[in-house]
Amino acid sequence: MIQLLVTSALLLLQNFLILSQIFAEEASTVHIVYMGDKIYHNPETTKKYHHKMLTSLLGSKEDAKTSLLYSYKHGFSGFAARMTKSQAEDIAKFPEVVSVIPNGIHKLHTTRSWDFIGVHHSSAEIVFDESNSGGGTIIGVIDTGIWPESASFNDEAMGNIPSRWKGVCQVGENFNSTSCNKKIIGARWFLKGINDHTKKLILGNNGTSEYLSARDAIGHGTHTASTAAGYFVENANYKGLASGLARGGAPLAHLAIYKVCWDVPVGHCSDADILKAFDMAIHDGVDVLTVSLGIDIPVFSYVDHRDTIAIGSFHATSKGITVVCSGGNSGPISQTVTNTAPWLITVAATTIDRTFPTAITLGNNLTLWGESVDNGKHNLGFVGLTYSERIARDQSDDLAKDCQSGSLNKTKAAGKIVLCFSISDQQDIVSAALTVKKAGGIGLIYAQRHEDGLRECSILPCIKVDYEVGTQLLTYIRRARFPAARLSLPKTVIGKWISPRVASFSSRGPSTMSPTVLKVYIAQP
Ligand SMILES: *[C@@H]1O[C@H](CO)[C@@H](O)[C@H](O)[C@H]1NC(C)=O
Ligand SMILES: *[C@@H]1O[C@H](CO)[C@@H](O)[C@H](O)[C@H]1NC(C)=O
Ligand SMILES: *[C@@H]1O[C@H](CO)[C@@H](O)[C@H](O)[C@H]1NC(C)=O
Ligand SMILES: *[C@@H]1O[C@H](CO)[C@@H](O)[C@H](O)[C@H]1NC(C)=O
């Protein structure tokens, strides 16, 4: 009897396994079928060929039509379609197929430049080059789209749209033909890949602030486009700081926008969409492509087709387009650089020679210096200064040291400037500010390891200091009877800093793929 029971349990288990196998087999997901250089000159012939292949794989023309997301037919040949794992294995055996890869998700690089937007790209000191400021050049931007009303995209001084341009201004949500001009000469958006991945989160328009168009809901693409080709904007500033003339590297270049990254929680940009953007950019006739997105380490080999930026840029480069990519934001750890294929230019982030020193005057008249971009609310006069561990709610834990949430005693923090010491990555200045604010504190001095980013706390004045200054402050607090301090407003100081240095947050080498090569760049013949 017992024997029998065990046997039937095994049978059940087996049945279950078989069922789940069938289930797994039947789930169709997006795969990219990459076929290398195109054989046919006519894109329509290439597309028909893709349809034929899919029809023979799936068994019907209807199925082929509904499963196809994109046909890549301008810069190279291939397509993205929904298929099961076994169908993907089958089509990989077709002789013309180079490889079949599942649709992956990339993330935006330079997201930390949020900290710098309005701060970093407004230097008038950059020397003019002899390239006519990029006049007549078309720069394609594969990113999160664009905010066309930004003053950087004013076209008053722009030359005519080059006659070789074959792109379009694709209309959509809050984006019509007037959103393009002689500066933004083209705009397209691609979301079939990410939409399949996120179960139509974007199309449902729920939980996202996205626009179904090339309009930028994140700000990243607007930042990269204006950095590359923004026109001069006089007196640009960030709340009065860093005032000056904002301009891109090539202020007279035209822009072509390819939106592939979307404001969705799972990641931002899908391989299928990225490849289509490369395909269309090659078709449209861009001269340069800028791509500030990628993956984290471990990297793929340069010829691994799962690296769609490497594939897309390879075909673009072979058509004479220069492709410029970001190296990533995984610094200051070494060996973190990505997008290092030898045919593209890999760019790191650097510091510039501008700082925002902010004075902290102590009750004993000693002045110490930190950095801040919090402007306009620092007029506190002399107020009490304390160290977070002294006003911990619970002396038995370590949470108050770096001002973890809820760690401060409200009675003791009320009305004071609080010094916090951060030695881990568990805490950052913005959430420490929130802790201090919630406890009734009115200012934050945050001692942390060196980092080139500067963030605004907005809810109360916050000043970042290094450990040396942090220790001097702490010594003062421990000695003084009634420790007090006055926080001044930040100033903009130019030219007193050694720069450029690779910014602390920027990914850096050596490359994990070719450690002995600093960076290879194959120039166009
Ligand atoms: C195009 O968009 C602009 C700005 O969003 C708007 O002012 C204008 O009325 C729109 N034009 C048309 C024809 O829809
Ligand atoms: C988005 O909207 C669709 C239909 O409008 C709904 O079925 C789906 O559950 C929603 N998703 C989320 C994450 O809210
Ligand atoms: C601080 O400086 C002010 C003005 O320079 C002076 O009047 C005051 O006596 C000084 N206080 C101390 C404690 O040194
Ligand atoms: C906070 O400090 C005050 C004053 O020393 C004390 O009376 C109070 O009990 C403390 N609150 C907490 C939650 O520990």
XYZ file of N, CA and C in Angstrom, residues 49 67 79 99 218 224 314 322 392 424 428 466:
36
model
N 11.588 39.038 -47.103
C 12.373 37.848 -46.797
C 12.208 37.451 -45.327
N 3.420 38.258 -34.816
C 4.551 38.071 -33.896
C 5.720 39.007 -34.201
N 15.498 40.644 -37.573
C 14.175 41.071 -37.114
C 13.980 40.696 -35.657
N 22.811 34.763 -35.409
C 22.530 34.382 -34.032
C 21.124 34.807 -33.646
N 11.975 61.832 -18.678
C 13.003 61.582 -17.665
C 13.999 62.739 -17.568
N 21.576 64.935 -22.618
C 22.629 64.486 -23.534
C 22.556 65.256 -24.858
N 28.510 48.817 -34.789
C 29.399 48.225 -35.799
C 28.865 48.541 -37.200
N 30.148 58.021 -36.900
C 30.940 57.937 -35.669
C 29.995 57.693 -34.494
N 21.287 60.867 19.702
C 20.668 59.617 19.253
C 19.446 59.307 20.096
N 29.732 54.612 5.262
C 29.319 53.474 4.443
C 28.507 53.994 3.270
N 22.909 58.458 2.257
C 23.366 59.563 1.416
C 22.841 60.869 1.977
N 34.487 67.158 3.841
C 35.329 65.966 3.862
C 35.565 65.557 5.314
